[in-house]
Amino acid sequence: MTDEPSLSDPVENPVFGSGTIALVTGASSGIGYAIATALVGRGMHVIATGRDQARLLAVHDELGDLLFPFVLDVSDGNAVATLPECLPDELRQIDVLINNAGHDVGGRRAFQDGEAEEWEAIIETNVNGLMRVTRAVAPGMLTRGYGHIINLGSVSGLFTYAGGAAYNASKFAVHGFTEALRKDFAAADIRVTEILPGLVRTNFATNRLKGDKDAAGEFYDRFAGCLYPEDIAATVVFALEQPSHVNITQLVVEPTLTAHPR
């Protein structure tokens, strides 16, 4: 006789389900918006952060009171450091952190043709911002003894391409940080997952091209296939819904047809 549970026994997952509190950065559009929508649809309370207050309020109007809009620039160290204490008391116990905020403004051109300030801004948001938010939220998870952190990386953190020096550097950093974080939390019941999407058709290219929607559309149209934000949201849900003894460490998600990284 053993005490091991059978496959039919339910396994409690304290970080997924109705009443769970999740924080999603970059939630006003694109992948972050799709993730917030999916989690609210499963009864979770979602703290949706982003820089565009009007857009966050519109998302709240659409998704309802399970979504709490919170204006936050992850590159603002002081704002991130005080994040937990600025939340309503009932939302301070964050069970799930989805680090999604990121950009590639000025990207897709040779390093020598870009601007140092743009490269710095990519690193500031994609790497430093992600680490700041994690540092602000993780202590609460450690105190309670459970939680789940999901970092949105990219296949651009696995291989490089011309015109992607700063973005590649940022996503390689996210990949390394996530791997090390998982080891730091190995003794705690905190799961750490990295989602690594390939090409996703969002407003990402529009932002990269500083608002040129026509050029962004042409960029995506050059490729044989693209993913959509809902595809990535589905992978986040898959990682979250696993039993508490299962940690999905990495999920690489590519279009069925070959496409270059976003």
mmCIF file with all atom_site columns, N, CA, C and O in Angstrom, residues 82-131:
data_model
loop_
_atom_site.group_PDB
_atom_site.id
_atom_site.type_symbol
_atom_site.label_atom_id
_atom_site.label_alt_id
_atom_site.label_comp_id
_atom_site.label_asym_id
_atom_site.label_entity_id
_atom_site.label_seq_id
_atom_site.pdbx_PDB_ins_code
_atom_site.Cartn_x
_atom_site.Cartn_y
_atom_site.Cartn_z
_atom_site.occupancy
_atom_site.B_iso_or_equiv
_atom_site.pdbx_formal_charge
_atom_site.auth_seq_id
_atom_site.auth_comp_id
_atom_site.auth_asym_id
_atom_site.auth_atom_id
_atom_site.pdbx_PDB_model_num
ATOM 1   N N  . THR A 1 82  ? 6.112  50.371 -4.843  1.00 0.00 ? 82  THR A N  1
ATOM 2   C CA . THR A 1 82  ? 4.975  50.615 -3.944  1.00 0.00 ? 82  THR A CA 1
ATOM 3   C C  . THR A 1 82  ? 3.682  49.963 -4.441  1.00 0.00 ? 82  THR A C  1
ATOM 4   O O  . THR A 1 82  ? 2.620  50.189 -3.863  1.00 0.00 ? 82  THR A O  1
ATOM 5   N N  . LEU A 1 83  ? 3.775  49.169 -5.488  1.00 0.00 ? 83  LEU A N  1
ATOM 6   C CA . LEU A 1 83  ? 2.590  48.571 -6.091  1.00 0.00 ? 83  LEU A CA 1
ATOM 7   C C  . LEU A 1 83  ? 1.703  47.828 -5.097  1.00 0.00 ? 83  LEU A C  1
ATOM 8   O O  . LEU A 1 83  ? 0.501  48.108 -5.008  1.00 0.00 ? 83  LEU A O  1
ATOM 9   N N  . PRO A 1 84  ? 2.233  46.865 -4.330  1.00 0.00 ? 84  PRO A N  1
ATOM 10  C CA . PRO A 1 84  ? 1.329  46.087 -3.459  1.00 0.00 ? 84  PRO A CA 1
ATOM 11  C C  . PRO A 1 84  ? 0.553  46.960 -2.476  1.00 0.00 ? 84  PRO A C  1
ATOM 12  O O  . PRO A 1 84  ? -0.642 46.751 -2.264  1.00 0.00 ? 84  PRO A O  1
ATOM 13  N N  . GLU A 1 85  ? 1.212  47.933 -1.892  1.00 0.00 ? 85  GLU A N  1
ATOM 14  C CA . GLU A 1 85  ? 0.539  48.756 -0.884  1.00 0.00 ? 85  GLU A CA 1
ATOM 15  C C  . GLU A 1 85  ? -0.452 49.745 -1.484  1.00 0.00 ? 85  GLU A C  1
ATOM 16  O O  . GLU A 1 85  ? -1.292 50.311 -0.766  1.00 0.00 ? 85  GLU A O  1
ATOM 17  N N  . CYS A 1 86  ? -0.370 49.957 -2.789  1.00 0.00 ? 86  CYS A N  1
ATOM 18  C CA . CYS A 1 86  ? -1.309 50.855 -3.460  1.00 0.00 ? 86  CYS A CA 1
ATOM 19  C C  . CYS A 1 86  ? -2.581 50.148 -3.911  1.00 0.00 ? 86  CYS A C  1
ATOM 20  O O  . CYS A 1 86  ? -3.531 50.805 -4.346  1.00 0.00 ? 86  CYS A O  1
ATOM 21  N N  . LEU A 1 87  ? -2.592 48.849 -3.829  1.00 0.00 ? 87  LEU A N  1
ATOM 22  C CA . LEU A 1 87  ? -3.773 48.087 -4.238  1.00 0.00 ? 87  LEU A CA 1
ATOM 23  C C  . LEU A 1 87  ? -4.807 48.041 -3.117  1.00 0.00 ? 87  LEU A C  1
ATOM 24  O O  . LEU A 1 87  ? -4.453 48.157 -1.940  1.00 0.00 ? 87  LEU A O  1
ATOM 25  N N  . PRO A 1 88  ? -6.082 47.861 -3.448  1.00 0.00 ? 88  PRO A N  1
ATOM 26  C CA . PRO A 1 88  ? -7.086 47.656 -2.399  1.00 0.00 ? 88  PRO A CA 1
ATOM 27  C C  . PRO A 1 88  ? -6.720 46.453 -1.547  1.00 0.00 ? 88  PRO A C  1
ATOM 28  O O  . PRO A 1 88  ? -6.112 45.489 -2.023  1.00 0.00 ? 88  PRO A O  1
ATOM 29  N N  . ASP A 1 89  ? -7.084 46.492 -0.289  1.00 0.00 ? 89  ASP A N  1
ATOM 30  C CA . ASP A 1 89  ? -6.710 45.417 0.636   1.00 0.00 ? 89  ASP A CA 1
ATOM 31  C C  . ASP A 1 89  ? -7.090 44.042 0.108   1.00 0.00 ? 89  ASP A C  1
ATOM 32  O O  . ASP A 1 89  ? -6.335 43.072 0.257   1.00 0.00 ? 89  ASP A O  1
ATOM 33  N N  . GLU A 1 90  ? -8.255 43.947 -0.517  1.00 0.00 ? 90  GLU A N  1
ATOM 34  C CA . GLU A 1 90  ? -8.749 42.641 -0.947  1.00 0.00 ? 90  GLU A CA 1
ATOM 35  C C  . GLU A 1 90  ? -8.014 42.089 -2.168  1.00 0.00 ? 90  GLU A C  1
ATOM 36  O O  . GLU A 1 90  ? -8.214 40.936 -2.552  1.00 0.00 ? 90  GLU A O  1
ATOM 37  N N  . LEU A 1 91  ? -7.146 42.910 -2.775  1.00 0.00 ? 91  LEU A N  1
ATOM 38  C CA . LEU A 1 91  ? -6.415 42.460 -3.962  1.00 0.00 ? 91  LEU A CA 1
ATOM 39  C C  . LEU A 1 91  ? -4.905 42.351 -3.733  1.00 0.00 ? 91  LEU A C  1
ATOM 40  O O  . LEU A 1 91  ? -4.152 42.115 -4.676  1.00 0.00 ? 91  LEU A O  1
ATOM 41  N N  . ARG A 1 92  ? -4.472 42.507 -2.511  1.00 0.00 ? 92  ARG A N  1
ATOM 42  C CA . ARG A 1 92  ? -3.025 42.507 -2.255  1.00 0.00 ? 92  ARG A CA 1
ATOM 43  C C  . ARG A 1 92  ? -2.423 41.107 -2.226  1.00 0.00 ? 92  ARG A C  1
ATOM 44  O O  . ARG A 1 92  ? -1.228 40.942 -2.363  1.00 0.00 ? 92  ARG A O  1
ATOM 45  N N  . GLN A 1 93  ? -3.249 40.101 -2.034  1.00 0.00 ? 93  GLN A N  1
ATOM 46  C CA . GLN A 1 93  ? -2.741 38.727 -1.998  1.00 0.00 ? 93  GLN A CA 1
ATOM 47  C C  . GLN A 1 93  ? -2.721 38.177 -3.419  1.00 0.00 ? 93  GLN A C  1
ATOM 48  O O  . GLN A 1 93  ? -3.615 37.452 -3.853  1.00 0.00 ? 93  GLN A O  1
ATOM 49  N N  . ILE A 1 94  ? -1.671 38.517 -4.146  1.00 0.00 ? 94  ILE A N  1
ATOM 50  C CA . ILE A 1 94  ? -1.570 38.143 -5.561  1.00 0.00 ? 94  ILE A CA 1
ATOM 51  C C  . ILE A 1 94  ? -1.087 36.700 -5.672  1.00 0.00 ? 94  ILE A C  1
ATOM 52  O O  . ILE A 1 94  ? -0.006 36.345 -5.203  1.00 0.00 ? 94  ILE A O  1
ATOM 53  N N  . ASP A 1 95  ? -1.929 35.864 -6.283  1.00 0.00 ? 95  ASP A N  1
ATOM 54  C CA . ASP A 1 95  ? -1.611 34.444 -6.440  1.00 0.00 ? 95  ASP A CA 1
ATOM 55  C C  . ASP A 1 95  ? -0.831 34.163 -7.716  1.00 0.00 ? 95  ASP A C  1
ATOM 56  O O  . ASP A 1 95  ? -0.019 33.238 -7.767  1.00 0.00 ? 95  ASP A O  1
ATOM 57  N N  . VAL A 1 96  ? -1.119 34.941 -8.759  1.00 0.00 ? 96  VAL A N  1
ATOM 58  C CA . VAL A 1 96  ? -0.544 34.700 -10.083 1.00 0.00 ? 96  VAL A CA 1
ATOM 59  C C  . VAL A 1 96  ? 0.003  36.017 -10.624 1.00 0.00 ? 96  VAL A C  1
ATOM 60  O O  . VAL A 1 96  ? -0.683 37.041 -10.594 1.00 0.00 ? 96  VAL A O  1
ATOM 61  N N  . LEU A 1 97  ? 1.224  35.980 -11.105 1.00 0.00 ? 97  LEU A N  1
ATOM 62  C CA . LEU A 1 97  ? 1.823  37.142 -11.768 1.00 0.00 ? 97  LEU A CA 1
ATOM 63  C C  . LEU A 1 97  ? 2.122  36.777 -13.206 1.00 0.00 ? 97  LEU A C  1
ATOM 64  O O  . LEU A 1 97  ? 2.841  35.798 -13.476 1.00 0.00 ? 97  LEU A O  1
ATOM 65  N N  . ILE A 1 98  ? 1.573  37.551 -14.133 1.00 0.00 ? 98  ILE A N  1
ATOM 66  C CA . ILE A 1 98  ? 1.859  37.368 -15.552 1.00 0.00 ? 98  ILE A CA 1
ATOM 67  C C  . ILE A 1 98  ? 2.670  38.580 -16.016 1.00 0.00 ? 98  ILE A C  1
ATOM 68  O O  . ILE A 1 98  ? 2.135  39.678 -16.180 1.00 0.00 ? 98  ILE A O  1
ATOM 69  N N  . ASN A 1 99  ? 3.961  38.392 -16.207 1.00 0.00 ? 99  ASN A N  1
ATOM 70  C CA . ASN A 1 99  ? 4.835  39.456 -16.697 1.00 0.00 ? 99  ASN A CA 1
ATOM 71  C C  . ASN A 1 99  ? 4.777  39.478 -18.217 1.00 0.00 ? 99  ASN A C  1
ATOM 72  O O  . ASN A 1 99  ? 5.462  38.708 -18.902 1.00 0.00 ? 99  ASN A O  1
ATOM 73  N N  . ASN A 1 100 ? 3.946  40.372 -18.753 1.00 0.00 ? 100 ASN A N  1
ATOM 74  C CA . ASN A 1 100 ? 3.724  40.423 -20.192 1.00 0.00 ? 100 ASN A CA 1
ATOM 75  C C  . ASN A 1 100 ? 4.232  41.713 -20.838 1.00 0.00 ? 100 ASN A C  1
ATOM 76  O O  . ASN A 1 100 ? 4.541  41.721 -22.027 1.00 0.00 ? 100 ASN A O  1
ATOM 77  N N  . ALA A 1 101 ? 4.325  42.803 -20.080 1.00 0.00 ? 101 ALA A N  1
ATOM 78  C CA . ALA A 1 101 ? 4.680  44.103 -20.658 1.00 0.00 ? 101 ALA A CA 1
ATOM 79  C C  . ALA A 1 101 ? 6.025  44.031 -21.378 1.00 0.00 ? 101 ALA A C  1
ATOM 80  O O  . ALA A 1 101 ? 6.997  43.478 -20.858 1.00 0.00 ? 101 ALA A O  1
ATOM 81  N N  . GLY A 1 102 ? 6.061  44.584 -22.578 1.00 0.00 ? 102 GLY A N  1
ATOM 82  C CA . GLY A 1 102 ? 7.305  44.605 -23.346 1.00 0.00 ? 102 GLY A CA 1
ATOM 83  C C  . GLY A 1 102 ? 7.100  45.313 -24.664 1.00 0.00 ? 102 GLY A C  1
ATOM 84  O O  . GLY A 1 102 ? 5.971  45.525 -25.105 1.00 0.00 ? 102 GLY A O  1
ATOM 85  N N  . HIS A 1 103 ? 8.194  45.703 -25.300 1.00 0.00 ? 103 HIS A N  1
ATOM 86  C CA . HIS A 1 103 ? 8.099  46.373 -26.603 1.00 0.00 ? 103 HIS A CA 1
ATOM 87  C C  . HIS A 1 103 ? 9.412  46.231 -27.361 1.00 0.00 ? 103 HIS A C  1
ATOM 88  O O  . HIS A 1 103 ? 10.417 45.729 -26.828 1.00 0.00 ? 103 HIS A O  1
ATOM 89  N N  . ASP A 1 104 ? 9.380  46.661 -28.605 1.00 0.00 ? 104 ASP A N  1
ATOM 90  C CA . ASP A 1 104 ? 10.563 46.648 -29.476 1.00 0.00 ? 104 ASP A CA 1
ATOM 91  C C  . ASP A 1 104 ? 10.576 47.928 -30.306 1.00 0.00 ? 104 ASP A C  1
ATOM 92  O O  . ASP A 1 104 ? 10.812 47.903 -31.515 1.00 0.00 ? 104 ASP A O  1
ATOM 93  N N  . VAL A 1 105 ? 10.276 49.060 -29.656 1.00 0.00 ? 105 VAL A N  1
ATOM 94  C CA . VAL A 1 105 ? 10.222 50.336 -30.369 1.00 0.00 ? 105 VAL A CA 1
ATOM 95  C C  . VAL A 1 105 ? 11.578 50.633 -31.007 1.00 0.00 ? 105 VAL A C  1
ATOM 96  O O  . VAL A 1 105 ? 12.607 50.621 -30.341 1.00 0.00 ? 105 VAL A O  1
ATOM 97  N N  . GLY A 1 106 ? 11.538 50.879 -32.301 1.00 0.00 ? 106 GLY A N  1
ATOM 98  C CA . GLY A 1 106 ? 12.770 51.152 -33.030 1.00 0.00 ? 106 GLY A CA 1
ATOM 99  C C  . GLY A 1 106 ? 13.486 49.911 -33.531 1.00 0.00 ? 106 GLY A C  1
ATOM 100 O O  . GLY A 1 106 ? 14.548 50.011 -34.165 1.00 0.00 ? 106 GLY A O  1
ATOM 101 N N  . GLY A 1 107 ? 12.910 48.723 -33.268 1.00 0.00 ? 107 GLY A N  1
ATOM 102 C CA . GLY A 1 107 ? 13.573 47.488 -33.648 1.00 0.00 ? 107 GLY A CA 1
ATOM 103 C C  . GLY A 1 107 ? 13.421 47.146 -35.119 1.00 0.00 ? 107 GLY A C  1
ATOM 104 O O  . GLY A 1 107 ? 12.901 47.921 -35.914 1.00 0.00 ? 107 GLY A O  1
ATOM 105 N N  . ARG A 1 108 ? 13.895 45.960 -35.467 1.00 0.00 ? 108 ARG A N  1
ATOM 106 C CA . ARG A 1 108 ? 13.906 45.454 -36.839 1.00 0.00 ? 108 ARG A CA 1
ATOM 107 C C  . ARG A 1 108 ? 14.750 46.338 -37.756 1.00 0.00 ? 108 ARG A C  1
ATOM 108 O O  . ARG A 1 108 ? 14.389 46.596 -38.899 1.00 0.00 ? 108 ARG A O  1
ATOM 109 N N  . ARG A 1 109 ? 15.853 46.810 -37.238 1.00 0.00 ? 109 ARG A N  1
ATOM 110 C CA . ARG A 1 109 ? 16.846 47.480 -38.061 1.00 0.00 ? 109 ARG A CA 1
ATOM 111 C C  . ARG A 1 109 ? 18.213 47.235 -37.444 1.00 0.00 ? 109 ARG A C  1
ATOM 112 O O  . ARG A 1 109 ? 18.340 46.934 -36.254 1.00 0.00 ? 109 ARG A O  1
ATOM 113 N N  . ALA A 1 110 ? 19.228 47.365 -38.263 1.00 0.00 ? 110 ALA A N  1
ATOM 114 C CA . ALA A 1 110 ? 20.581 47.069 -37.810 1.00 0.00 ? 110 ALA A CA 1
ATOM 115 C C  . ALA A 1 110 ? 20.938 47.918 -36.598 1.00 0.00 ? 110 ALA A C  1
ATOM 116 O O  . ALA A 1 110 ? 20.527 49.083 -36.489 1.00 0.00 ? 110 ALA A O  1
ATOM 117 N N  . PHE A 1 111 ? 21.697 47.335 -35.708 1.00 0.00 ? 111 PHE A N  1
ATOM 118 C CA . PHE A 1 111 ? 22.040 48.007 -34.459 1.00 0.00 ? 111 PHE A CA 1
ATOM 119 C C  . PHE A 1 111 ? 22.618 49.397 -34.691 1.00 0.00 ? 111 PHE A C  1
ATOM 120 O O  . PHE A 1 111 ? 22.246 50.360 -34.021 1.00 0.00 ? 111 PHE A O  1
ATOM 121 N N  . GLN A 1 112 ? 23.515 49.515 -35.680 1.00 0.00 ? 112 GLN A N  1
ATOM 122 C CA . GLN A 1 112 ? 24.181 50.805 -35.922 1.00 0.00 ? 112 GLN A CA 1
ATOM 123 C C  . GLN A 1 112 ? 23.227 51.849 -36.496 1.00 0.00 ? 112 GLN A C  1
ATOM 124 O O  . GLN A 1 112 ? 23.539 53.045 -36.491 1.00 0.00 ? 112 GLN A O  1
ATOM 125 N N  . ASP A 1 113 ? 22.062 51.419 -36.967 1.00 0.00 ? 113 ASP A N  1
ATOM 126 C CA . ASP A 1 113 ? 21.102 52.359 -37.531 1.00 0.00 ? 113 ASP A CA 1
ATOM 127 C C  . ASP A 1 113 ? 20.080 52.836 -36.504 1.00 0.00 ? 113 ASP A C  1
ATOM 128 O O  . ASP A 1 113 ? 19.260 53.718 -36.800 1.00 0.00 ? 113 ASP A O  1
ATOM 129 N N  . GLY A 1 114 ? 20.107 52.251 -35.336 1.00 0.00 ? 114 GLY A N  1
ATOM 130 C CA . GLY A 1 114 ? 19.137 52.615 -34.305 1.00 0.00 ? 114 GLY A CA 1
ATOM 131 C C  . GLY A 1 114 ? 19.665 53.692 -33.374 1.00 0.00 ? 114 GLY A C  1
ATOM 132 O O  . GLY A 1 114 ? 20.766 54.225 -33.554 1.00 0.00 ? 114 GLY A O  1
ATOM 133 N N  . GLU A 1 115 ? 18.844 53.997 -32.370 1.00 0.00 ? 115 GLU A N  1
ATOM 134 C CA . GLU A 1 115 ? 19.189 55.016 -31.387 1.00 0.00 ? 115 GLU A CA 1
ATOM 135 C C  . GLU A 1 115 ? 19.461 54.353 -30.042 1.00 0.00 ? 115 GLU A C  1
ATOM 136 O O  . GLU A 1 115 ? 18.728 53.463 -29.615 1.00 0.00 ? 115 GLU A O  1
ATOM 137 N N  . ALA A 1 116 ? 20.512 54.821 -29.377 1.00 0.00 ? 116 ALA A N  1
ATOM 138 C CA . ALA A 1 116 ? 20.880 54.246 -28.085 1.00 0.00 ? 116 ALA A CA 1
ATOM 139 C C  . ALA A 1 116 ? 19.722 54.335 -27.093 1.00 0.00 ? 116 ALA A C  1
ATOM 140 O O  . ALA A 1 116 ? 19.487 53.410 -26.307 1.00 0.00 ? 116 ALA A O  1
ATOM 141 N N  . GLU A 1 117 ? 18.973 55.439 -27.137 1.00 0.00 ? 117 GLU A N  1
ATOM 142 C CA . GLU A 1 117 ? 17.859 55.614 -26.212 1.00 0.00 ? 117 GLU A CA 1
ATOM 143 C C  . GLU A 1 117 ? 16.771 54.566 -26.443 1.00 0.00 ? 117 GLU A C  1
ATOM 144 O O  . GLU A 1 117 ? 16.109 54.118 -25.490 1.00 0.00 ? 117 GLU A O  1
ATOM 145 N N  . GLU A 1 118 ? 16.557 54.176 -27.699 1.00 0.00 ? 118 GLU A N  1
ATOM 146 C CA . GLU A 1 118 ? 15.554 53.152 -27.989 1.00 0.00 ? 118 GLU A CA 1
ATOM 147 C C  . GLU A 1 118 ? 16.004 51.791 -27.478 1.00 0.00 ? 118 GLU A C  1
ATOM 148 O O  . GLU A 1 118 ? 15.203 51.040 -26.908 1.00 0.00 ? 118 GLU A O  1
ATOM 149 N N  . TRP A 1 119 ? 17.274 51.470 -27.682 1.00 0.00 ? 119 TRP A N  1
ATOM 150 C CA . TRP A 1 119 ? 17.780 50.188 -27.186 1.00 0.00 ? 119 TRP A CA 1
ATOM 151 C C  . TRP A 1 119 ? 17.671 50.147 -25.659 1.00 0.00 ? 119 TRP A C  1
ATOM 152 O O  . TRP A 1 119 ? 17.284 49.130 -25.075 1.00 0.00 ? 119 TRP A O  1
ATOM 153 N N  . GLU A 1 120 ? 18.025 51.259 -25.012 1.00 0.00 ? 120 GLU A N  1
ATOM 154 C CA . GLU A 1 120 ? 17.935 51.310 -23.550 1.00 0.00 ? 120 GLU A CA 1
ATOM 155 C C  . GLU A 1 120 ? 16.494 51.138 -23.081 1.00 0.00 ? 120 GLU A C  1
ATOM 156 O O  . GLU A 1 120 ? 16.232 50.465 -22.070 1.00 0.00 ? 120 GLU A O  1
ATOM 157 N N  . ALA A 1 121 ? 15.554 51.739 -23.804 1.00 0.00 ? 121 ALA A N  1
ATOM 158 C CA . ALA A 1 121 ? 14.147 51.646 -23.419 1.00 0.00 ? 121 ALA A CA 1
ATOM 159 C C  . ALA A 1 121 ? 13.638 50.212 -23.526 1.00 0.00 ? 121 ALA A C  1
ATOM 160 O O  . ALA A 1 121 ? 12.813 49.766 -22.705 1.00 0.00 ? 121 ALA A O  1
ATOM 161 N N  . ILE A 1 122 ? 14.106 49.481 -24.537 1.00 0.00 ? 122 ILE A N  1
ATOM 162 C CA . ILE A 1 122 ? 13.721 48.078 -24.681 1.00 0.00 ? 122 ILE A CA 1
ATOM 163 C C  . ILE A 1 122 ? 14.175 47.273 -23.470 1.00 0.00 ? 122 ILE A C  1
ATOM 164 O O  . ILE A 1 122 ? 13.397 46.506 -22.879 1.00 0.00 ? 122 ILE A O  1
ATOM 165 N N  . ILE A 1 123 ? 15.424 47.437 -23.086 1.00 0.00 ? 123 ILE A N  1
ATOM 166 C CA . ILE A 1 123 ? 15.957 46.715 -21.930 1.00 0.00 ? 123 ILE A CA 1
ATOM 167 C C  . ILE A 1 123 ? 15.249 47.148 -20.649 1.00 0.00 ? 123 ILE A C  1
ATOM 168 O O  . ILE A 1 123 ? 14.928 46.326 -19.785 1.00 0.00 ? 123 ILE A O  1
ATOM 169 N N  . GLU A 1 124 ? 14.983 48.445 -20.535 1.00 0.00 ? 124 GLU A N  1
ATOM 170 C CA . GLU A 1 124 ? 14.365 48.977 -19.313 1.00 0.00 ? 124 GLU A CA 1
ATOM 171 C C  . GLU A 1 124 ? 12.996 48.360 -19.065 1.00 0.00 ? 124 GLU A C  1
ATOM 172 O O  . GLU A 1 124 ? 12.666 47.996 -17.936 1.00 0.00 ? 124 GLU A O  1
ATOM 173 N N  . THR A 1 125 ? 12.204 48.233 -20.120 1.00 0.00 ? 125 THR A N  1
ATOM 174 C CA . THR A 1 125 ? 10.866 47.650 -19.961 1.00 0.00 ? 125 THR A CA 1
ATOM 175 C C  . THR A 1 125 ? 10.909 46.130 -19.932 1.00 0.00 ? 125 THR A C  1
ATOM 176 O O  . THR A 1 125 ? 10.376 45.491 -19.019 1.00 0.00 ? 125 THR A O  1
ATOM 177 N N  . ASN A 1 126 ? 11.542 45.544 -20.938 1.00 0.00 ? 126 ASN A N  1
ATOM 178 C CA . ASN A 1 126 ? 11.465 44.091 -21.120 1.00 0.00 ? 126 ASN A CA 1
ATOM 179 C C  . ASN A 1 126 ? 12.204 43.306 -20.043 1.00 0.00 ? 126 ASN A C  1
ATOM 180 O O  . ASN A 1 126 ? 11.798 42.183 -19.712 1.00 0.00 ? 126 ASN A O  1
ATOM 181 N N  . VAL A 1 127 ? 13.279 43.880 -19.517 1.00 0.00 ? 127 VAL A N  1
ATOM 182 C CA . VAL A 1 127 ? 14.097 43.151 -18.532 1.00 0.00 ? 127 VAL A CA 1
ATOM 183 C C  . VAL A 1 127 ? 13.955 43.768 -17.142 1.00 0.00 ? 127 VAL A C  1
ATOM 184 O O  . VAL A 1 127 ? 13.459 43.132 -16.216 1.00 0.00 ? 127 VAL A O  1
ATOM 185 N N  . ASN A 1 128 ? 14.372 45.015 -17.005 1.00 0.00 ? 128 ASN A N  1
ATOM 186 C CA . ASN A 1 128 ? 14.346 45.635 -15.685 1.00 0.00 ? 128 ASN A CA 1
ATOM 187 C C  . ASN A 1 128 ? 12.922 45.735 -15.138 1.00 0.00 ? 128 ASN A C  1
ATOM 188 O O  . ASN A 1 128 ? 12.683 45.501 -13.949 1.00 0.00 ? 128 ASN A O  1
ATOM 189 N N  . GLY A 1 129 ? 11.968 46.103 -16.014 1.00 0.00 ? 129 GLY A N  1
ATOM 190 C CA . GLY A 1 129 ? 10.587 46.199 -15.562 1.00 0.00 ? 129 GLY A CA 1
ATOM 191 C C  . GLY A 1 129 ? 10.045 44.868 -15.087 1.00 0.00 ? 129 GLY A C  1
ATOM 192 O O  . GLY A 1 129 ? 9.373  44.786 -14.049 1.00 0.00 ? 129 GLY A O  1
ATOM 193 N N  . LEU A 1 130 ? 10.332 43.818 -15.844 1.00 0.00 ? 130 LEU A N  1
ATOM 194 C CA . LEU A 1 130 ? 9.883  42.479 -15.462 1.00 0.00 ? 130 LEU A CA 1
ATOM 195 C C  . LEU A 1 130 ? 10.467 42.074 -14.117 1.00 0.00 ? 130 LEU A C  1
ATOM 196 O O  . LEU A 1 130 ? 9.769  41.530 -13.249 1.00 0.00 ? 130 LEU A O  1
ATOM 197 N N  . MET A 1 131 ? 11.757 42.360 -13.925 1.00 0.00 ? 131 MET A N  1
ATOM 198 C CA . MET A 1 131 ? 12.398 42.002 -12.656 1.00 0.00 ? 131 MET A CA 1
ATOM 199 C C  . MET A 1 131 ? 11.838 42.833 -11.504 1.00 0.00 ? 131 MET A C  1
ATOM 200 O O  . MET A 1 131 ? 11.636 42.324 -10.394 1.00 0.00 ? 131 MET A O  1
#
